[in-house]
């Protein structure tokens, strides 16, 4: 792997905690991610299914994990099924896990080849009453293609209709919400690489560069520092493009006098950072740009204080709306009188600020978990206020990743330049 070896205690502990939450006589089955076809005979780059990785550390396609904590044969309580390599696979595709490597990566002792799966599955199911299947239950996400957990789960239910079926997703969503010490270190590493990428952008960005050239600087730094790449499609949006929230074309020229909004995060060992910064293309904010930037920065600083246990995203989003509305009045976008007259169902601030400021990160940039969950120590969430004034060619977002603790919030990106002076000084160093 490109990333350094992860202490397998992470995966051992995750399986232990997951197992404790199953009903008696249960088996849980997890499939690795699909190799997604691209076109012709090509696949998209493989990215492991996040839950599969969380429970096994195995970063290889066509893998299956079975967890059956009550199986009478202790050796069948945790089993991995992997591709059995051969000379041809080794020649054309390269190395696949040996049994020893899979064991040391995952901490699982019973490693089998895939052709033994049906045999063992039958045995394990005959000792189980309950089957836990996994699905992507991300709300408001409706992909056309069904992932392997979904397809194989449906097949299993047809073949073994008399078992009781349950969902693994809610258990995993709750577990993944609170990060262990090993996970915190991996996310910190992703944040550090992201910082390096941004510092490179500060050093190299000049008027007339294209957005994709800015991205190339980031790509280079990410890869050089052992990132798999980006945790999500990077946004490199100059001028009016910054007002398109999910702009990912990154094809336009960065013009003198424009702002450049960037939202990118390195993915290290399948864990992602999520950062946004906005800089002046020519290294100097105009007075108006500075005014708008500092309005967002002030809101950011105010909101950060609320990232403490007992609070929630709902509360933070509410507060963000209030604070941004006040700033917009100061920026002259509308008046207090306009607010009194506004349609309460469509408040004026929504024209310039239309998204939430807070989501969990981890193995996925929008990590699974209820948005109503009360903050607990170990949760890592973004803080990302913004303002988008299309008529002035101004789009600004500032985003850091914050760890909830027993005490004060810990900003995992506190060393990444954020103040106007810091950004201008770094951009103007020869
Ligand atoms: N980069 C996606 C987000 O900020 O939510
Ligand atoms: Mn982001
Ligand atoms: Mn975000």
Coordinates of C-alpha atoms and ligand atoms in Angstrom, one line a residue:
X1 CA 0.0 0.0 0.0
X2 CA 1.1 3.6 -0.5
X3 CA 0.3 4.4 3.2
X4 CA 2.3 3.1 6.1
X5 CA 1.2 0.0 7.9
X6 CA -1.8 0.7 10.2
X7 CA -1.8 -0.9 13.7
X8 CA -4.2 -3.8 13.3
X9 CA -5.6 -3.0 16.8
X10 CA -7.9 -0.6 15.0
X11 CA -9.6 -3.3 13.0
X12 CA -9.5 -5.9 15.9
X13 CA -11.2 -3.4 18.2
X14 CA -13.8 -2.4 15.6
X15 CA -14.8 -6.0 15.1
X16 CA -15.0 -6.5 18.8
X17 CA -17.3 -3.5 19.4
X18 CA -19.4 -4.4 16.4
X19 CA -19.8 -8.0 17.5
X20 CA -21.0 -7.0 21.0
X21 CA -24.0 -5.3 19.4
X22 CA -25.3 -8.3 17.5
X23 CA -28.2 -10.4 18.7
X24 CA -27.4 -13.9 19.8
X25 CA -26.6 -16.5 17.1
X26 CA -25.8 -13.9 14.5
X27 CA -23.6 -13.7 11.4
X28 CA -22.7 -10.5 9.7
X29 CA -21.4 -10.5 6.1
X30 CA -19.5 -7.8 4.4
X31 CA -18.3 -7.5 0.8
X32 CA -15.5 -5.3 -0.5
X33 CA -16.2 -2.6 -3.0
X34 CA -17.0 -3.4 -6.6
X35 CA -14.4 -2.8 -9.3
X36 CA -16.4 -0.2 -11.1
X37 CA -16.3 -0.5 -14.9
X38 CA -15.2 2.6 -16.7
X39 CA -15.4 1.8 -20.4
X40 CA -14.0 -0.8 -22.8
X41 CA -11.9 -3.1 -20.7
X42 CA -11.0 -0.5 -18.0
X43 CA -12.1 0.0 -14.4
X44 CA -12.1 3.1 -12.3
X45 CA -9.4 3.1 -9.7
X46 CA -10.3 0.8 -6.9
X47 CA -11.4 2.3 -3.6
X48 CA -12.3 0.0 -0.8
X49 CA -15.8 0.0 0.7
X50 CA -15.5 2.1 3.8
X51 CA -17.2 -0.3 6.3
X52 CA -15.3 -3.2 4.9
X53 CA -12.0 -1.4 5.5
X54 CA -13.1 -0.2 9.0
X55 CA -13.7 -3.8 10.0
X56 CA -10.8 -5.5 8.3
X57 CA -8.1 -3.1 7.0
X58 CA -8.1 -5.2 3.8
X59 CA -7.6 -3.0 0.8
X60 CA -8.2 -5.4 -2.0
X61 CA -11.1 -6.2 -4.4
X62 CA -13.2 -9.4 -4.3
X63 CA -12.9 -9.9 -0.6
X64 CA -15.5 -11.1 1.9
X65 CA -15.6 -10.8 5.7
X66 CA -17.8 -12.9 7.9
X67 CA -18.3 -12.2 11.6
X68 CA -20.1 -14.8 13.6
X69 CA -19.3 -14.2 17.3
X70 CA -21.3 -17.1 18.7
X71 CA -20.2 -19.8 16.3
X72 CA -19.3 -23.0 18.3
X73 CA -16.1 -23.4 16.3
X74 CA -14.0 -20.5 17.5
X75 CA -11.9 -20.5 14.3
X76 CA -15.0 -19.6 12.3
X77 CA -16.0 -16.5 14.4
X78 CA -14.1 -14.2 12.1
X79 CA -13.2 -15.3 8.6
X80 CA -11.8 -13.5 5.5
X81 CA -12.2 -14.8 2.0
X82 CA -9.7 -13.5 -0.6
X83 CA -8.6 -14.0 -4.2
X84 CA -6.2 -16.9 -4.5
X85 CA -3.5 -15.6 -6.7
X86 CA -1.7 -17.5 -9.4
X87 CA 1.1 -16.9 -11.8
X88 CA -1.1 -15.2 -14.4
X89 CA -2.6 -12.8 -11.8
X90 CA 0.8 -12.1 -10.4
X91 CA 2.1 -11.4 -14.0
X92 CA -0.7 -9.2 -15.2
X93 CA -2.1 -7.5 -12.0
X94 CA 0.7 -7.8 -9.5
X95 CA 0.8 -8.8 -5.9
X96 CA -2.3 -9.9 -3.9
X97 CA -2.4 -10.6 -0.2
X98 CA -0.9 -13.8 1.0
X99 CA -2.7 -15.4 3.9
X100 CA 0.0 -14.3 6.3
X101 CA -0.2 -10.7 5.0
X102 CA -4.0 -10.7 5.3
X103 CA -3.7 -12.0 8.9
X104 CA -1.2 -9.4 10.0
X105 CA -3.2 -6.6 8.3
X106 CA -6.5 -7.5 9.8
X107 CA -5.7 -9.5 12.9
X108 CA -8.1 -12.2 11.5
X109 CA -6.6 -15.7 11.9
X110 CA -9.0 -17.6 9.6
X111 CA -8.1 -16.7 6.0
X112 CA -9.6 -18.7 3.2
X113 CA -9.6 -18.4 -0.6
X114 CA -12.8 -17.3 -2.3
X115 CA -13.6 -20.7 -3.8
X116 CA -14.3 -22.0 -0.2
X117 CA -16.8 -19.3 0.6
X118 CA -20.0 -21.2 -0.2
X119 CA -18.9 -24.2 1.9
X120 CA -18.1 -22.1 5.0
X121 CA -21.1 -19.8 4.5
X122 CA -23.4 -22.9 4.6
X123 CA -21.8 -24.1 7.8
X124 CA -21.9 -20.7 9.5
X125 CA -25.5 -20.1 8.5
X126 CA -26.6 -23.5 9.8
X127 CA -25.4 -22.3 13.3
X128 CA -27.0 -18.9 13.0
X129 CA -30.6 -17.6 13.3
X130 CA -29.9 -13.9 12.4
X131 CA -28.0 -12.5 9.5
X132 CA -26.8 -8.9 9.4
X133 CA -26.4 -7.4 5.9
X134 CA -24.8 -4.1 5.0
X135 CA -26.2 -1.4 2.7
X136 CA -25.2 2.2 1.9
X137 CA -28.0 4.0 3.8
X138 CA -26.8 7.5 3.1
X139 CA -29.9 9.6 3.1
X140 CA -30.8 11.5 0.0
X141 CA -28.4 9.5 -2.1
X142 CA -29.9 7.4 -4.9
X143 CA -27.2 5.9 -7.1
X144 CA -28.3 3.9 -10.1
X145 CA -25.8 1.1 -9.6
X146 CA -26.3 -1.2 -6.6
X147 CA -23.2 -2.1 -4.8
X148 CA -22.0 -5.6 -4.0
X149 CA -23.3 -5.7 -0.4
X150 CA -26.8 -4.9 -1.9
X151 CA -26.7 -7.4 -4.7
X152 CA -25.2 -10.3 -2.7
X153 CA -27.6 -9.5 0.3
X154 CA -30.6 -9.9 -2.0
X155 CA -29.3 -13.2 -3.3
X156 CA -28.7 -14.5 0.2
X157 CA -32.2 -13.6 1.3
X158 CA -33.6 -15.6 -1.6
X159 CA -31.4 -18.6 -0.9
X160 CA -31.9 -18.6 2.9
X161 CA -35.3 -17.1 3.4
X162 CA -35.9 -18.5 6.8
X163 CA -33.2 -16.6 8.7
X164 CA -34.0 -13.3 10.4
X165 CA -32.3 -10.4 8.6
X166 CA -31.0 -7.2 10.2
X167 CA -29.1 -4.0 9.2
X168 CA -25.5 -3.5 10.0
X169 CA -25.5 0.1 8.8
X170 CA -27.0 1.7 11.9
X171 CA -24.5 0.0 14.1
X172 CA -21.6 1.0 12.0
X173 CA -22.8 4.6 11.5
X174 CA -22.8 5.0 15.3
X175 CA -19.4 3.4 15.7
X176 CA -17.8 5.3 12.9
X177 CA -19.0 8.6 14.3
X178 CA -16.5 8.5 17.2
X179 CA -12.9 8.1 16.1
X180 CA -10.3 6.0 18.0
X181 CA -6.8 7.3 18.7
X182 CA -5.5 5.4 15.7
X183 CA -8.1 7.0 13.4
X184 CA -7.4 10.5 14.8
X185 CA -3.8 10.1 13.8
X186 CA -4.7 9.0 10.3
X187 CA -7.1 12.0 9.9
X188 CA -4.4 14.3 11.3
X189 CA -2.0 12.9 8.7
X190 CA -4.6 13.6 6.0
X191 CA -4.9 17.2 7.3
X192 CA -1.1 17.6 7.3
X193 CA -0.9 16.6 3.7
X194 CA -3.7 18.9 2.8
X195 CA -1.9 21.7 4.5
X196 CA 1.2 21.0 2.4
X197 CA -1.0 21.1 -0.7
X198 CA -2.4 24.5 0.3
X199 CA 1.0 26.0 1.1
X200 CA 2.2 24.9 -2.3
X201 CA -0.8 26.7 -3.9
X202 CA 0.1 29.9 -1.9
X203 CA 3.6 29.7 -3.3
X204 CA 2.7 29.1 -6.9
X205 CA -0.6 30.8 -7.7
X206 CA -0.4 33.7 -10.1
X207 CA -2.8 35.5 -12.4
X208 CA -3.4 33.8 -15.8
X209 CA -2.8 30.3 -14.3
X210 CA -5.6 27.9 -15.1
X211 CA -7.6 26.2 -12.3
X212 CA -6.3 22.8 -13.4
X213 CA -2.7 24.1 -13.1
X214 CA -3.5 25.0 -9.5
X215 CA -5.0 21.5 -9.0
X216 CA -1.8 20.0 -10.5
X217 CA 0.3 21.6 -7.7
X218 CA -2.0 20.0 -5.1
X219 CA -2.1 16.6 -6.9
X220 CA 1.7 16.5 -7.0
X221 CA 2.1 17.3 -3.3
X222 CA -0.6 14.8 -2.3
X223 CA 0.9 12.0 -4.2
X224 CA 4.4 12.8 -3.1
X225 CA 3.2 12.5 0.5
X226 CA 1.6 9.1 0.3
X227 CA -2.0 10.2 -0.2
X228 CA -4.1 8.0 -2.4
X229 CA -5.2 11.2 -4.0
X230 CA -8.2 13.4 -3.1
X231 CA -10.9 12.2 -0.7
X232 CA -13.5 13.9 -3.0
X233 CA -13.4 15.7 -6.3
X234 CA -11.4 18.9 -5.6
X235 CA -13.0 22.3 -6.2
X236 CA -10.7 24.9 -7.7
X237 CA -13.1 27.7 -8.5
X238 CA -12.0 31.2 -9.5
X239 CA -14.2 34.3 -9.9
X240 CA -17.9 33.5 -10.5
X241 CA -17.2 29.7 -10.5
X242 CA -16.8 30.0 -6.7
X243 CA -20.6 30.7 -6.5
X244 CA -21.3 27.2 -7.9
X245 CA -21.2 25.1 -4.8
X246 CA -20.1 21.8 -6.4
X247 CA -18.0 23.2 -9.2
X248 CA -15.4 20.5 -10.2
X249 CA -14.6 21.3 -13.8
X250 CA -11.5 23.3 -12.8
X251 CA -10.9 24.4 -16.4
X252 CA -11.0 28.2 -16.3
X253 CA -8.3 30.8 -16.1
X254 CA -7.7 32.4 -12.7
X255 CA -7.9 36.1 -13.5
X256 CA -6.1 39.0 -11.9
X257 CA -8.4 40.6 -9.3
X258 CA -10.6 37.5 -8.8
X259 CA -10.8 35.4 -5.8
X260 CA -10.0 31.7 -5.9
X261 CA -12.1 29.3 -3.8
X262 CA -10.5 25.9 -3.2
X263 CA -12.1 23.0 -1.4
X264 CA -9.8 19.9 -1.3
X265 CA -8.7 17.2 1.1
X266 CA -6.1 14.5 0.9
X267 CA -7.1 10.9 1.4
X268 CA -4.5 9.1 3.5
X269 CA -5.0 5.4 4.2
X270 CA -8.7 5.8 3.1
X271 CA -9.3 8.6 5.7
X272 CA -10.0 12.1 4.3
X273 CA -9.5 15.7 5.3
X274 CA -11.9 18.4 4.1
X275 CA -10.5 21.9 3.8
X276 CA -11.7 25.1 2.1
X277 CA -9.6 28.2 1.6
X278 CA -10.2 31.4 -0.5
X279 CA -7.3 33.5 -1.7
X280 CA -6.9 36.4 -4.1
X281 CA -5.4 35.2 -7.4
X282 CA -3.0 38.1 -7.5
X283 CA -1.9 37.9 -3.9
X284 CA -3.8 40.9 -2.6
X285 CA -7.4 41.1 -1.5
X286 CA -9.3 44.2 -2.6
X287 CA -11.0 46.1 0.3
X288 CA -14.4 44.6 -0.6
X289 CA -13.0 41.1 -0.9
X290 CA -11.3 41.5 2.5
X291 CA -14.5 42.8 4.1
X292 CA -16.4 39.8 2.9
X293 CA -13.6 37.4 3.8
X294 CA -13.3 38.7 7.3
X295 CA -17.1 38.5 7.7
X296 CA -16.9 34.8 7.0
X297 CA -13.8 34.4 9.1
X298 CA -15.5 36.1 12.1
X299 CA -18.4 33.7 11.8
X300 CA -16.0 30.8 11.6
X301 CA -14.3 31.9 14.8
X302 CA -17.5 32.4 16.6
X303 CA -18.9 29.0 15.6
X304 CA -15.7 27.1 16.5
X305 CA -16.4 27.8 20.1
X306 CA -19.6 25.8 19.8
X307 CA -17.8 22.5 18.8
X308 CA -18.1 21.1 22.3
X309 CA -19.7 17.9 23.6
X310 CA -23.5 18.3 24.1
X311 CA -24.0 20.5 21.1
X312 CA -25.2 19.4 17.7
X313 CA -25.0 20.2 14.0
X314 CA -28.6 21.5 14.1
X315 CA -27.7 24.0 16.7
X316 CA -24.5 25.1 14.9
X317 CA -26.3 25.5 11.6
X318 CA -29.0 27.6 13.2
X319 CA -26.3 29.8 14.8
X320 CA -24.5 30.0 11.5
X321 CA -27.6 31.3 9.8
X322 CA -28.1 34.0 12.4
X323 CA -24.4 35.1 12.4
X324 CA -24.2 35.2 8.6
X325 CA -27.4 37.2 8.4
X326 CA -25.9 39.8 10.7
X327 CA -22.8 40.0 8.7
X328 CA -24.7 40.4 5.5
X329 CA -26.5 43.4 6.9
X330 CA -23.0 44.9 7.7
X331 CA -21.9 44.1 4.2
X332 CA -24.9 46.0 2.8
X333 CA -26.5 43.1 1.1
X334 CA -29.8 43.9 2.7
X335 CA -31.1 45.9 5.7
X336 CA -32.7 45.0 9.0
X337 CA -35.9 46.5 7.6
X338 CA -35.7 44.1 4.7
X339 CA -35.4 41.2 7.2
X340 CA -38.5 42.3 9.0
X341 CA -40.4 42.2 5.6
X342 CA -38.9 39.0 4.3
X343 CA -40.8 35.8 3.5
X344 CA -40.0 33.7 6.6
X345 CA -39.9 30.5 4.5
X346 CA -37.4 32.0 2.2
X347 CA -35.1 34.3 4.3
X348 CA -32.9 36.8 2.5
X349 CA -29.6 35.3 3.8
X350 CA -30.3 32.1 1.8
X351 CA -29.6 34.0 -1.4
X352 CA -25.9 34.3 -0.3
X353 CA -25.5 31.4 2.1
X354 CA -27.4 28.2 1.3
X355 CA -25.6 25.3 2.8
X356 CA -24.9 23.7 6.2
X357 CA -21.6 24.3 7.9
X358 CA -21.1 21.0 9.7
X359 CA -20.7 17.3 8.7
X360 CA -18.7 14.4 10.1
X361 CA -15.6 13.3 8.2
X362 CA -13.6 10.1 8.4
X363 CA -13.4 7.2 5.9
X364 CA -15.8 9.3 3.7
X365 CA -15.9 13.1 3.3
X366 CA -19.5 13.1 4.3
X367 CA -19.1 10.4 6.8
X368 CA -22.2 8.3 7.8
X369 CA -24.0 9.2 10.9
X370 CA -27.2 11.0 12.0
X371 CA -27.1 14.8 11.5
X372 CA -29.1 15.0 14.8
X373 CA -26.4 13.2 16.9
X374 CA -25.3 15.1 19.9
X375 CA -21.6 15.8 19.9
X376 CA -19.4 13.4 21.8
X377 CA -15.6 13.4 22.4
X378 CA -13.9 11.7 19.4
X379 CA -16.2 13.1 16.8
X380 CA -14.5 15.0 14.0
X381 CA -16.7 17.5 12.1
X382 CA -16.1 20.2 9.5
X383 CA -16.8 23.9 10.1
X384 CA -17.5 25.6 6.8
X385 CA -19.3 28.9 6.6
X386 CA -19.3 30.7 3.3
X387 CA -20.8 33.6 1.3
X388 CA -21.6 33.7 -2.4
X389 CA -22.3 37.0 -3.9
X390 CA -22.7 36.3 -7.6
X391 CA -23.4 39.9 -8.7
X392 CA -20.0 40.9 -7.2
X393 CA -18.0 37.9 -8.5
X394 CA -17.3 36.9 -4.9
X395 CA -17.5 33.4 -3.5
X396 CA -15.8 32.6 -0.2
X397 CA -15.7 29.5 2.0
X398 CA -13.5 28.7 4.9
X399 CA -13.4 25.2 6.2
X400 CA -11.5 23.4 8.9
X401 CA -11.9 20.0 10.6
X402 CA -12.6 20.1 14.3
X403 CA -12.2 17.3 16.9
X404 CA -14.7 17.3 19.8
X405 CA -13.0 16.6 23.1
X406 CA -13.9 16.6 26.8
X407 CA -12.9 20.2 26.8
X408 CA -12.2 22.8 24.2
X409 CA -12.5 22.1 20.5
X410 CA -9.3 20.9 18.8
X411 CA -8.9 22.5 15.3
X412 CA -6.9 19.9 13.3
X413 CA -6.2 22.6 10.7
X414 CA -5.1 25.3 13.1
X415 CA -1.7 25.7 11.4
X416 CA -3.1 26.2 7.9
X417 CA -2.9 29.9 7.0
X418 CA -6.3 31.5 7.3
X419 CA -5.9 35.2 8.2
X420 CA -5.8 37.8 5.4
X421 CA -2.3 38.9 6.3
X422 CA -0.9 35.3 6.5
X423 CA -2.3 34.5 3.1
X424 CA -1.1 37.7 1.5
X425 CA 2.4 37.5 3.1
X426 CA 2.9 33.9 1.9
X427 CA 1.7 34.7 -1.6
X428 CA 4.1 37.6 -1.9
X429 CA 7.2 35.9 -0.6
X430 CA 9.7 35.7 -3.5
Ligands
LIG1 N1 -15.9 19.1 0.2 C1 -17.3 18.8 0.4 C2 -17.8 19.6 1.6 O1 -17.2 20.5 2.0 O2 -18.8 19.2 2.2
LIG2 MN1 -15.1 20.8 1.7
LIG3 MN1 -17.2 19.8 4.1

